[in-house]
Amino acid sequence: MTKITSILVSVAALSLAACQSSSPEQKEDAVAATSDPLILAAREQFEPLPDGPAKIAGVKSTPEIIALGTALYFDPRLSASHSQSCAGCHNMGLGGADARPTSLGHRWQHGSRNAPTVLNAAYNMAQFWDGRAKDLAEQAGGPITNPVEMAMAADQVVPTLKSIPGYAGMFTSAFPGDQDPIRMENVQAAIAAYEATLVTPNAPFDRFLKGDGKALNETQRRGLQAFMDNGCSACHNGVNMGGSMYAKFGAVSAPSADLLPPDDLGRFAITKDDADSYSFKVPTLRNIALTAPYFHTGKVWSLDEAVTVMAKSQLGEALAPQDVSDIVAFLQALTGDQPKTVIPALPPVDGSSKQPLD
Amino acid sequence: MTKITSILVSVAALSLAACQSSSPEQKEDAVAATSDPLILAAREQFEPLPDGPAKIAGVKSTPEIIALGTALYFDPRLSASHSQSCAGCHNMGLGGADARPTSLGHRWQHGSRNAPTVLNAAYNMAQFWDGRAKDLAEQAGGPITNPVEMAMAADQVVPTLKSIPGYAGMFTSAFPGDQDPIRMENVQAAIAAYEATLVTPNAPFDRFLKGDGKALNETQRRGLQAFMDNGCSACHNGVNMGGSMYAKFGAVSAPSADLLPPDDLGRFAITKDDADSYSFKVPTLRNIALTAPYFHTGKVWSLDEAVTVMAKSQLGEALAPQDVSDIVAFLQALTGDQPKTVIPALPPVDGSSKQPLD
């Protein structure tokens, strides 16, 4: 337990930082008095997901911006082929991710890393596995023009949207002071505003943290205890059960090369700092039971195996089968209420609209 | 007008057939008394779309069947790559179709014909451009295993669904008397039951038919008159403004080869009857302003051009520009209330579930 204790000190600091980033109103009703020692221990490291859209510093959100962002998120005409939208790989029906090791992009190209969930992504400190986008708005610009993903030419996004008559009114409503509102910056801001609504409160573990000790069953309670005792919560903590730090995959013991291919150096590619080799953003564990396959390679399909691999590679521990199954039961208590998005009616093209390639 | 009159006789018969196929309850409140001669004339050939799901003879529909069908419709794991669902090419955000000349299937293969809208498809006499499926349930089995579309191996659909734990309960709830409910027949029946809910009532033209003469503006009223006078309604009539007969593309004058490629013989491929060469099911015109590009090749992007081509090829007429723009204005009055589908939360895979190919 000693090595864990020292880790937990830094966890507390990280949790505090996470608390400060959410608004006071969002947290007010979170905590009911309890004498349940497991709830009290858990509250030291985790916090319930607030209801309602995440509030992001500097991101303006109005019903008109969210409506525009929803349309853009679902609009395949943001891709070169007009067949791929954000929603294809970040599917609300599949826990905000897709059902493949890596996604299929333009001309059936395979992505290089597993699609992370969009759900609760607003609570991550940065976006992408390597954190190369500082926030959702910056992230939203990436896949649209990535030649392996939606493959839109950078200079065609705005002309394409301008060529679809109905978008002019939607952008003007969303950004009323803007003389030329159909701009990439506004595209990204609107998508981010919609994505900030994609939160999944009310998981059993949220109800537990708020004071309902029976929201976890006995197996899940043992799993939570094992999750904390073994040090999983050293990285997966705070409001998003992850997303608040980077960690080297294989910190204690390198996993096999199919899980950690030598040519993907993770965050090193961004920072060029040797200390960041094979380092990735710790993913959220919220809704993890919905988002197989796992890890940045998407090569592991079962939570049992994922937990076993993590314990060995990150903590140097060979968990007992009972601990693994208890922890998996706990992870299943992290599935919250899924967003109820009505598919938006998109503005139609006319004869002068830009047409798809390929 | 003489040649039109004879066409209209057969139209009346077709309209009557369409009336008889919908139930009495659905039609009861459709008609309010009016002295507007244009409404009275229109009622001879068209009828308003009923509110509520289409009722299909022999198709059972319960909330549980519709919930299952909705999940299946949106589930990309019905495709070999686990990345393509029915909803990809029949997108509720794009008028129930997609935004391309022809859709992209497995490994980026191009489909051979433009994806028809799923909206109001229950009111078509048959499905696919060539009518090769007699109803929605039969149609639903096609794309899933078509190697150019979703490309699932025929013997893998059911095992894949059985390998996703949450589907067992959903199929049992939907088909409670069935000892082995996860069967292809039930998959197709459930998708059809969901698709029967995808109707778009309350278009301006529906309100007009029900007695509100002001639901069409003056341009649209002229367009409706031109639509009837020129004989467009000889084929596009009844409750679905089409979908009730086959017609040879180029009945009077063959269009250019890019619109009518010589290697696609249409319904002839099904019937082997020379009279059916280049014959296709007359598509619905409902929501036509949402579903560019047009024709079975998807080569025409503007309604003006589509109307001009149709008048020439089917009626041998060179319409005046004013008639074309009036008719297009009328066609825009065929856009109804779009379905409000909440993306369903799909049952997740586990470690023993079937995995995607490619």
XYZ file of C-alpha atoms in Angstrom:
716
model
C 0.000 0.000 0.000
C 2.907 2.451 0.518
C 3.630 3.026 -3.136
C -0.067 3.616 -3.626
C -0.190 6.209 -0.870
C 2.356 8.400 -2.562
C 0.523 8.119 -5.842
C -2.685 9.134 -4.121
C -1.244 12.405 -2.935
C -0.834 13.521 -6.503
C -4.251 12.097 -7.286
C -5.793 14.359 -4.658
C -4.153 17.365 -6.285
C -5.429 16.311 -9.691
C -8.926 15.747 -8.322
C -8.902 19.183 -6.799
C -7.923 20.662 -10.146
C -10.807 18.808 -11.752
C -13.190 20.181 -9.119
C -12.073 23.704 -9.738
C -12.725 23.413 -13.428
C -16.406 22.682 -12.908
C -18.761 25.388 -11.741
C -20.084 25.622 -8.157
C -23.734 25.191 -9.253
C -22.914 21.890 -10.890
C -21.486 20.436 -7.703
C -23.879 21.726 -5.115
C -26.257 18.771 -4.813
C -23.573 16.167 -5.295
C -22.877 15.142 -1.727
C -25.321 13.771 0.807
C -24.181 12.974 4.336
C -23.151 9.354 4.780
C -21.280 7.151 7.190
C -20.524 4.496 4.566
C -16.729 4.239 4.747
C -16.427 3.090 1.122
C -18.356 6.122 -0.123
C -16.184 8.370 2.026
C -13.019 6.757 0.672
C -14.263 6.990 -2.904
C -15.104 10.660 -2.509
C -11.430 11.302 -1.864
C -10.619 10.298 -5.432
C -13.729 10.568 -7.581
C -16.611 12.898 -8.044
C -20.019 12.402 -9.613
C -20.624 13.638 -13.123
C -22.714 16.808 -13.031
C -26.091 16.766 -14.735
C -26.426 18.922 -17.818
C -23.930 20.035 -20.414
C -20.322 20.434 -19.383
C -19.310 24.041 -19.029
C -16.113 24.804 -20.867
C -14.180 27.970 -20.194
C -14.363 30.260 -23.204
C -16.907 28.147 -25.099
C -20.159 29.954 -25.764
C -23.231 27.794 -25.852
C -26.724 28.829 -26.904
C -29.577 26.674 -28.227
C -28.784 28.003 -31.715
C -25.095 27.135 -31.442
C -25.938 23.659 -30.158
C -28.476 23.132 -32.965
C -25.860 24.142 -35.530
C -23.221 21.972 -33.887
C -25.576 18.998 -33.863
C -26.220 19.398 -37.584
C -22.514 19.699 -38.358
C -21.691 16.689 -36.189
C -24.120 14.553 -38.185
C -23.429 16.045 -41.612
C -21.501 13.692 -43.913
C -20.973 16.552 -46.347
C -18.104 17.634 -44.122
C -16.173 14.719 -45.670
C -14.682 14.551 -49.146
C -17.000 11.697 -50.122
C -20.031 13.265 -48.396
C -20.498 9.890 -46.730
C -18.685 10.254 -43.403
C -19.628 12.410 -40.443
C -18.285 12.837 -36.920
C -21.150 10.575 -35.843
C -19.842 7.652 -37.879
C -16.870 6.973 -35.623
C -18.296 8.660 -32.533
C -21.663 6.958 -32.529
C -24.115 7.746 -29.744
C -25.476 4.227 -30.094
C -22.095 2.709 -29.306
C -21.032 4.662 -26.245
C -19.775 7.567 -28.341
C -17.195 5.454 -30.164
C -17.307 2.814 -32.892
C -17.213 -0.947 -32.921
C -13.819 -1.484 -34.519
C -10.154 -1.639 -33.474
C -9.510 1.414 -35.610
C -11.985 3.371 -37.705
C -12.351 3.276 -41.472
C -11.782 6.589 -43.190
C -11.759 7.944 -46.725
C -11.327 5.214 -49.335
C -11.417 2.547 -46.604
C -8.164 3.689 -45.052
C -7.618 2.375 -41.532
C -7.034 4.885 -38.757
C -3.953 4.522 -36.635
C -5.594 4.485 -33.195
C -8.898 3.372 -31.686
C -11.607 6.046 -31.798
C -11.990 7.479 -28.280
C -15.462 8.123 -26.937
C -16.935 11.593 -27.378
C -19.063 11.080 -24.276
C -17.893 13.273 -21.412
C -14.890 14.258 -23.529
C -15.425 17.842 -22.390
C -14.046 16.720 -19.029
C -10.728 15.571 -20.477
C -7.773 17.922 -20.003
C -6.958 17.584 -23.732
C -8.174 15.632 -26.756
C -6.866 12.723 -28.883
C -4.867 9.842 -27.395
C -1.759 12.014 -27.485
C -3.446 15.186 -26.226
C -2.445 17.118 -29.327
C -5.645 19.182 -29.295
C -6.097 21.363 -26.264
C -9.884 21.195 -26.305
C -12.963 19.966 -28.145
C -13.039 22.875 -30.582
C -9.444 22.271 -31.641
C -10.115 18.540 -31.883
C -13.151 19.042 -34.091
C -11.002 20.512 -36.836
C -8.751 17.463 -36.999
C -10.686 14.534 -38.484
C -12.565 16.669 -41.022
C -9.406 17.437 -42.950
C -7.293 14.440 -41.942
C -6.606 12.604 -45.239
C -7.001 9.238 -43.485
C -10.339 10.202 -41.964
C -12.925 12.514 -43.547
C -10.308 13.836 -45.996
C -11.936 17.146 -46.796
C -9.527 19.587 -48.417
C -8.887 22.337 -45.883
C -9.968 25.010 -48.334
C -13.208 23.221 -49.194
C -14.944 22.948 -45.813
C -16.272 26.495 -45.731
C -17.128 26.710 -49.462
C -19.023 23.431 -49.152
C -21.062 24.689 -46.215
C -21.680 27.995 -47.988
C -22.957 26.070 -51.002
C -25.706 24.398 -48.926
C -28.347 27.133 -48.768
C -29.856 26.348 -45.383
C -26.621 26.724 -43.460
C -26.438 30.505 -43.901
C -29.411 31.092 -41.627
C -28.223 28.551 -39.090
C -24.776 30.137 -38.791
C -26.286 33.626 -38.575
C -28.621 32.529 -35.785
C -25.772 30.848 -33.950
C -23.300 33.724 -34.339
C -25.523 36.800 -34.679
C -22.806 39.446 -34.398
C -20.625 37.853 -37.030
C -20.525 39.427 -40.490
C -19.135 36.261 -42.086
C -20.282 33.508 -39.735
C -19.553 30.478 -41.934
C -15.946 30.160 -40.839
C -13.914 27.186 -39.699
C -13.546 28.656 -36.223
C -17.318 28.757 -35.838
C -17.721 25.259 -37.298
C -15.394 23.929 -34.626
C -16.933 26.011 -31.829
C -20.423 24.795 -32.685
C -19.383 21.152 -32.811
C -17.642 21.583 -29.454
C -20.764 23.175 -27.949
C -22.818 20.187 -29.054
C -20.220 17.726 -27.802
C -20.260 19.420 -24.398
C -23.883 18.260 -24.111
C -22.843 14.629 -24.581
C -22.538 13.706 -20.935
C -23.724 10.571 -19.183
C -24.730 11.354 -15.606
C -26.508 9.052 -13.201
C -24.319 5.974 -13.497
C -24.698 3.665 -10.505
C -21.296 4.875 -9.333
C -22.498 8.504 -9.491
C -25.472 7.643 -7.303
C -23.088 5.836 -4.972
C -20.799 8.858 -4.716
C -23.816 11.037 -3.979
C -24.622 8.887 -0.972
C -26.594 5.850 -2.121
C -24.487 2.976 -0.833
C -26.833 0.422 -2.424
C -26.249 1.799 -5.911
C -23.318 -0.627 -6.115
C -23.941 -4.281 -5.341
C -21.559 -6.284 -3.157
C -19.429 -7.431 -6.074
C -19.134 -3.891 -7.361
C -18.251 -2.594 -3.905
C -15.448 -5.160 -3.691
C -14.432 -4.129 -7.193
C -14.252 -0.462 -6.216
C -12.168 -1.365 -3.178
C -9.819 -3.437 -5.342
C -9.706 -0.635 -7.917
C -8.476 1.760 -5.258
C -6.277 -0.666 -3.325
C -4.413 -1.855 -6.391
C -3.757 1.655 -7.653
C -5.989 1.780 -10.739
C -7.352 5.035 -9.364
C -3.890 6.538 -9.372
C -4.586 7.376 -13.018
C -8.315 6.798 -13.444
C -9.785 9.308 -11.032
C -11.643 12.576 -10.787
C -14.907 13.409 -12.449
C -14.103 11.516 -15.642
C -12.324 8.490 -14.142
C -9.368 9.446 -16.335
C -8.615 12.107 -18.877
C -6.594 14.202 -16.450
C -3.021 13.024 -17.019
C -0.650 11.190 -19.358
C 0.877 7.830 -18.524
C 3.418 5.594 -20.199
C 1.782 2.399 -21.451
C 4.048 -0.202 -19.873
C 5.133 1.983 -16.962
C 6.203 -1.122 -15.016
C 6.227 -3.840 -17.650
C 5.892 -3.412 -21.405
C 2.877 -5.156 -22.896
C 3.185 -7.247 -26.044
C 4.004 -5.503 -29.297
C 0.514 -5.965 -30.719
C -0.783 -3.810 -27.866
C 2.135 -1.378 -27.955
C 3.498 -1.252 -31.495
C 6.990 0.215 -31.495
C 6.196 2.708 -34.237
C 3.537 4.603 -32.270
C 5.443 6.687 -29.750
C 2.336 8.369 -28.381
C 2.817 11.763 -26.830
C 6.508 11.848 -27.774
C 5.420 12.773 -31.298
C 3.950 15.985 -29.884
C 6.488 16.969 -27.232
C 9.684 15.324 -28.591
C 10.500 14.681 -24.948
C 11.965 11.209 -24.380
C 10.044 11.002 -21.133
C 6.866 10.965 -23.189
C 7.742 7.930 -25.286
C 4.814 5.523 -25.386
C 2.890 7.887 -23.180
C -0.835 8.396 -23.834
C -3.633 10.326 -22.251
C -5.260 8.127 -19.619
C -8.686 7.417 -21.116
C -11.916 7.924 -19.230
C -13.424 4.742 -17.841
C -16.944 6.117 -17.944
C -19.161 3.901 -20.145
C -16.188 1.618 -20.672
C -18.513 -1.403 -20.847
C -19.986 0.111 -24.022
C -16.798 0.918 -25.902
C -14.895 -2.285 -26.679
C -12.410 -2.831 -28.171
C -9.863 -1.275 -25.816
C -6.492 0.509 -25.750
C -5.087 2.775 -28.448
C -4.683 -0.212 -30.738
C -8.216 -1.498 -30.102
C -6.815 -5.007 -29.918
C -8.433 -6.148 -26.666
C -12.139 -6.990 -26.710
C -12.874 -8.066 -23.146
C -12.796 -5.967 -20.015
C -11.315 -8.900 -18.098
C -8.323 -8.939 -20.396
C -8.034 -5.155 -20.375
C -7.948 -5.068 -16.579
C -5.423 -7.888 -16.475
C -3.153 -6.173 -18.990
C -3.372 -2.835 -17.197
C -2.570 -4.329 -13.790
C 0.500 -6.024 -15.177
C 1.821 -3.251 -17.405
C 1.047 -0.242 -15.217
C 1.208 -1.669 -11.709
C 3.342 -4.782 -12.068
C 0.631 -6.880 -10.500
C -0.857 -10.225 -11.453
C -4.383 -9.763 -10.144
C -6.300 -12.718 -8.743
C -9.182 -13.765 -11.024
C -11.627 -12.732 -8.289
C -10.163 -9.224 -8.210
C -10.385 -8.988 -11.990
C -14.019 -9.981 -12.074
C -14.852 -7.688 -9.151
C -13.164 -4.755 -10.870
C -14.984 -5.517 -14.112
C -18.271 -5.546 -12.191
C -17.344 -2.139 -10.790
C -16.488 -0.828 -14.263
C -19.962 -1.825 -15.395
C -21.314 0.559 -12.774
C -19.752 3.438 -14.732
C -22.354 3.313 -17.504
C -24.489 6.432 -17.218
C -27.601 7.723 -18.924
C -26.795 7.865 -22.617
C -27.482 11.106 -24.518
C -30.793 11.173 -26.359
C -29.885 12.838 -29.617
C -32.604 13.200 -32.220
C -31.003 12.930 -35.626
C -31.099 16.467 -36.990
C -32.771 17.265 -40.298
C -29.886 18.659 -42.343
C -30.248 21.507 -44.817
C -30.512 20.056 -48.328
C -28.219 20.727 -51.259
C -29.372 22.366 -54.449
C -28.052 22.282 -57.975
C -25.231 24.707 -57.213
C -23.970 22.919 -54.094
C -20.535 21.334 -53.989
C -20.648 17.675 -54.928
C -18.870 14.718 -53.338
C -15.554 13.363 -54.568
C -14.942 9.702 -55.326
C -54.895 17.839 -73.123
C -56.441 14.863 -74.925
C -53.529 12.504 -74.430
C -53.457 13.562 -70.786
C -57.101 12.732 -70.319
C -56.577 9.144 -71.309
C -53.616 8.891 -68.989
C -55.720 10.267 -66.171
C -58.262 7.515 -66.495
C -55.659 4.981 -65.556
C -54.425 7.336 -62.856
C -57.837 7.328 -61.266
C -57.777 3.545 -61.166
C -54.324 3.557 -59.609
C -55.367 6.145 -57.046
C -58.332 4.045 -56.106
C -56.068 1.058 -55.612
C -53.827 3.167 -53.380
C -56.870 4.291 -51.366
C -57.968 0.751 -50.818
C -54.586 -0.313 -49.522
C -54.725 2.118 -46.594
C -57.115 1.511 -43.726
C -60.376 3.410 -43.257
C -59.308 4.922 -39.896
C -56.282 6.499 -41.522
C -58.342 8.335 -44.096
C -61.268 9.496 -42.038
C -60.200 13.022 -41.104
C -58.455 13.705 -44.378
C -61.070 15.668 -46.225
C -62.693 18.935 -45.193
C -65.396 20.500 -47.349
C -64.056 23.015 -49.825
C -65.100 24.827 -52.967
C -61.510 25.462 -54.087
C -61.494 23.926 -57.580
C -57.767 23.195 -57.458
C -58.144 21.232 -54.232
C -61.069 19.344 -55.712
C -59.061 18.538 -58.843
C -56.046 17.475 -56.798
C -58.154 15.184 -54.651
C -58.981 13.205 -57.773
C -55.358 12.128 -58.077
C -53.631 12.496 -54.708
C -54.363 11.873 -51.092
C -52.802 13.222 -47.928
C -50.316 11.103 -46.059
C -51.936 9.666 -42.926
C -50.485 10.594 -39.561
C -48.805 7.811 -37.649
C -46.992 4.691 -38.779
C -48.029 3.098 -42.040
C -50.057 -0.039 -41.548
C -48.720 -2.916 -43.582
C -50.767 -6.021 -44.145
C -49.207 -8.962 -42.351
C -46.574 -6.889 -40.511
C -46.924 -7.031 -36.752
C -45.885 -3.925 -34.901
C -45.505 -3.497 -31.147
C -43.375 -1.019 -29.212
C -40.918 -3.849 -28.528
C -40.686 -4.823 -32.199
C -40.175 -1.190 -33.199
C -37.508 -0.727 -30.509
C -35.678 -3.803 -31.779
C -36.047 -2.692 -35.379
C -34.706 0.739 -34.539
C -31.633 -0.801 -32.914
C -31.032 -3.110 -35.865
C -31.497 -0.266 -38.350
C -28.755 1.728 -36.623
C -26.455 -1.171 -35.793
C -23.267 -1.199 -37.905
C -22.490 -4.668 -36.618
C -24.905 -5.979 -39.221
C -22.121 -5.263 -41.745
C -18.952 -7.270 -42.304
C -16.783 -4.341 -41.205
C -19.090 -3.407 -38.308
C -18.968 0.127 -39.678
C -22.044 0.345 -41.918
C -25.684 0.327 -40.916
C -28.961 0.809 -42.758
C -28.887 4.378 -41.423
C -25.668 5.184 -43.293
C -27.286 5.232 -46.723
C -30.845 5.864 -45.523
C -30.086 8.793 -43.262
C -32.953 10.491 -41.439
C -30.991 13.728 -41.599
C -30.900 13.630 -45.387
C -34.511 12.865 -46.237
C -34.019 9.153 -45.663
C -31.370 8.812 -48.355
C -27.718 9.800 -48.692
C -25.906 12.660 -50.324
C -24.196 10.825 -53.149
C -24.983 9.621 -56.691
C -24.539 6.063 -55.482
C -23.674 4.866 -52.014
C -20.328 3.564 -50.823
C -20.367 -0.005 -49.564
C -17.903 -2.512 -48.179
C -14.295 -1.661 -49.055
C -15.450 1.580 -50.718
C -17.306 -0.220 -53.481
C -19.765 1.980 -55.336
C -23.390 0.892 -55.482
C -25.027 0.588 -58.860
C -28.051 2.821 -58.252
C -28.916 5.868 -56.165
C -30.136 5.028 -52.657
C -33.928 5.542 -52.567
C -35.453 7.233 -49.556
C -36.733 5.062 -46.743
C -39.262 7.747 -45.812
C -42.806 6.672 -46.638
C -41.358 3.618 -48.363
C -44.066 1.561 -46.692
C -46.476 3.162 -49.164
C -44.605 1.862 -52.214
C -46.097 -1.159 -53.972
C -42.652 -2.823 -53.939
C -39.079 -1.968 -52.943
C -35.806 -1.211 -54.783
C -35.700 0.693 -58.080
C -36.621 -2.505 -59.894
C -39.247 -3.657 -57.405
C -37.422 -6.918 -56.771
C -38.483 -6.985 -53.112
C -42.180 -7.222 -52.530
C -42.128 -5.309 -49.243
C -39.969 -3.636 -46.607
C -39.217 -6.872 -44.778
C -37.938 -8.553 -47.916
C -35.957 -5.424 -48.820
C -34.299 -5.285 -45.397
C -32.559 -8.582 -46.027
C -30.907 -7.345 -49.218
C -28.262 -4.758 -48.370
C -27.077 -6.565 -45.223
C -25.689 -9.458 -47.228
C -25.121 -7.722 -50.569
C -21.345 -7.979 -51.151
C -21.287 -4.451 -52.594
C -23.138 -2.998 -49.625
C -22.879 -4.217 -46.025
C -21.313 -7.481 -47.188
C -22.204 -9.630 -44.211
C -21.907 -13.327 -44.932
C -25.438 -14.734 -44.982
C -24.563 -17.315 -42.347
C -23.012 -14.727 -40.022
C -25.893 -12.311 -39.417
C -27.655 -14.406 -36.807
C -24.499 -15.692 -35.067
C -23.239 -12.110 -34.827
C -26.462 -10.917 -33.223
C -26.475 -13.919 -30.884
C -22.935 -13.045 -29.836
C -24.024 -9.591 -28.603
C -25.496 -10.416 -25.199
C -28.134 -7.670 -25.005
C -29.956 -8.716 -28.145
C -31.349 -11.935 -26.650
C -33.679 -10.036 -24.338
C -34.695 -7.588 -27.026
C -35.657 -10.327 -29.483
C -37.522 -12.241 -26.781
C -39.503 -9.127 -25.839
C -40.269 -8.419 -29.475
C -41.244 -11.997 -30.377
C -42.436 -13.461 -27.082
C -43.884 -16.709 -28.420
C -40.784 -17.571 -30.397
C -38.472 -20.275 -29.012
C -35.538 -19.127 -31.135
C -36.342 -15.481 -31.825
C -32.956 -14.374 -33.177
C -33.707 -15.404 -36.753
C -33.255 -13.572 -40.033
C -37.000 -13.455 -40.588
C -37.459 -11.579 -37.319
C -34.520 -9.278 -38.058
C -36.194 -8.241 -41.283
C -39.673 -7.994 -39.759
C -38.410 -5.742 -36.972
C -36.549 -3.437 -39.356
C -39.672 -3.232 -41.513
C -41.807 -2.369 -38.476
C -39.447 0.489 -37.629
C -39.335 1.682 -41.222
C -43.134 1.781 -41.302
C -42.900 4.525 -38.673
C -40.748 6.669 -40.956
C -43.497 8.736 -42.482
C -43.578 12.466 -43.136
C -47.122 13.805 -42.797
C -48.174 17.425 -42.734
C -46.394 18.662 -45.857
C -47.951 21.875 -47.189
C -49.498 19.781 -49.957
C -51.093 17.470 -47.379
C -52.675 20.450 -45.645
C -53.819 21.689 -49.027
C -55.430 18.364 -49.854
C -57.168 18.402 -46.490
C -58.820 21.680 -47.387
C -56.400 24.515 -46.606
C -56.119 26.286 -49.956
C -53.557 28.726 -48.555
C -51.128 25.940 -47.684
C -49.737 26.356 -51.205
C -48.699 29.812 -52.335
C -49.663 31.139 -55.779
C -46.490 29.815 -57.424
C -47.040 26.392 -55.924
C -50.686 26.374 -56.986
C -49.592 27.141 -60.558
C -46.993 24.410 -60.200
C -49.597 21.892 -59.086
C -51.822 22.846 -62.009
C -48.889 22.445 -64.419
C -47.953 19.159 -62.745
C -51.428 17.818 -63.475
C -51.947 19.459 -66.875
C -48.663 18.227 -68.276
C -49.194 14.678 -67.118
C -46.567 14.357 -64.361
C -49.350 13.052 -62.154
C -49.999 10.240 -64.592
C -47.196 8.420 -62.770
C -46.604 10.458 -59.611
C -49.944 10.195 -57.877
C -51.735 8.626 -54.960
C -50.716 8.852 -51.342
C -46.984 8.624 -52.056
C -46.849 10.746 -55.231
C -45.328 7.709 -56.900
C -44.349 4.228 -55.866
C -47.454 2.641 -57.370
C -46.336 1.632 -60.876
C -43.367 0.963 -63.136
C -42.473 3.188 -66.084
C -39.917 3.025 -68.843
C -37.318 5.782 -68.415
C -37.441 7.393 -71.848
C -41.022 6.359 -72.610
C -41.223 9.061 -75.261
C -37.624 10.105 -75.800
C -34.533 8.369 -74.430
C -32.431 10.537 -72.126
C -28.657 10.724 -72.504
C -26.615 7.630 -71.742
C -25.189 9.061 -68.523
C -28.750 9.179 -67.168
C -29.786 5.862 -68.716
C -26.693 3.667 -69.019
C -27.365 0.869 -71.491
C -26.122 -1.836 -69.120
C -28.801 -1.246 -66.480
C -31.979 -2.723 -67.900
C -34.026 -2.000 -64.802
C -36.996 -4.239 -64.192
C -36.157 -6.422 -67.182
C -33.500 -8.086 -65.009
C -36.292 -9.297 -62.731
C -39.067 -10.193 -65.174
C -37.028 -10.973 -68.335
C -39.916 -9.378 -70.201
C -38.754 -7.143 -73.054
C -41.543 -4.719 -72.237
C -39.763 -4.027 -68.945
C -36.466 -2.948 -70.476
C -35.288 0.293 -68.864
C -38.376 0.272 -66.724
C -38.101 1.368 -63.080
C -40.451 1.854 -60.205
C -41.745 5.423 -60.303
C -40.152 6.973 -57.215
C -42.085 8.892 -54.610
C -41.830 12.656 -54.921
C -42.444 13.217 -51.229
C -39.487 15.069 -49.670
C -37.895 15.242 -53.081
C -36.335 18.618 -52.240
C -34.286 16.825 -49.567
C -32.963 13.919 -51.596
C -30.735 15.185 -54.395
C -29.123 13.819 -56.470
C -31.894 12.359 -58.618
C -32.744 9.402 -60.878
C -31.436 5.872 -60.543
C -27.984 7.055 -61.570
C -27.986 9.999 -59.148
C -26.450 12.125 -61.854
C -28.794 15.120 -61.680
C -28.430 17.525 -58.756
C -31.064 20.172 -59.408
C -34.827 19.796 -59.356
C -35.093 22.161 -62.323
C -32.996 19.823 -64.422
C -34.814 16.750 -63.121
C -38.197 18.209 -64.067
C -36.917 19.249 -67.486
C -35.480 15.802 -68.177
C -38.645 14.038 -67.035
C -40.936 16.230 -69.157
C -38.860 15.534 -72.227
C -38.174 11.820 -71.729
C -41.546 10.767 -70.323
C -43.959 13.233 -71.891
C -42.120 14.493 -74.952
C -42.559 18.056 -73.836
C -40.170 20.996 -73.678
C -41.585 22.831 -70.681
C -41.456 26.612 -70.530
C -38.991 27.863 -67.894
C -41.902 29.329 -65.950
C -43.622 25.937 -65.816
C -40.413 24.304 -64.631
C -39.917 26.776 -61.812
C -43.592 26.575 -60.837
C -43.443 22.790 -60.711
C -40.250 22.910 -58.648
C -41.977 25.282 -56.219
C -44.803 22.758 -55.972
C -42.356 19.910 -55.354
C -40.951 21.876 -52.439
C -44.410 21.745 -50.894
C -44.035 17.953 -50.633
C -41.580 18.141 -47.734
C -43.334 16.846 -44.627
C -42.510 16.611 -40.956
C -39.312 14.601 -40.725
C -39.202 11.632 -38.339
C -37.679 12.380 -34.957
C -35.583 9.319 -34.292
C -33.518 9.253 -31.125
C -30.354 7.307 -31.842
C -30.835 4.043 -29.962
C -28.335 2.839 -27.381
C -27.143 -0.445 -28.854
C -26.332 -3.497 -26.775
C -22.555 -3.689 -26.301
C -20.258 -6.513 -27.346
C -18.243 -8.542 -24.912
C -15.082 -10.557 -25.263
C -16.861 -13.463 -26.923
C -18.731 -11.407 -29.510
C -18.024 -11.738 -33.207
C -15.456 -9.233 -34.390
C -15.406 -7.120 -37.557
C -13.638 -8.164 -40.735
C -11.211 -5.913 -42.587
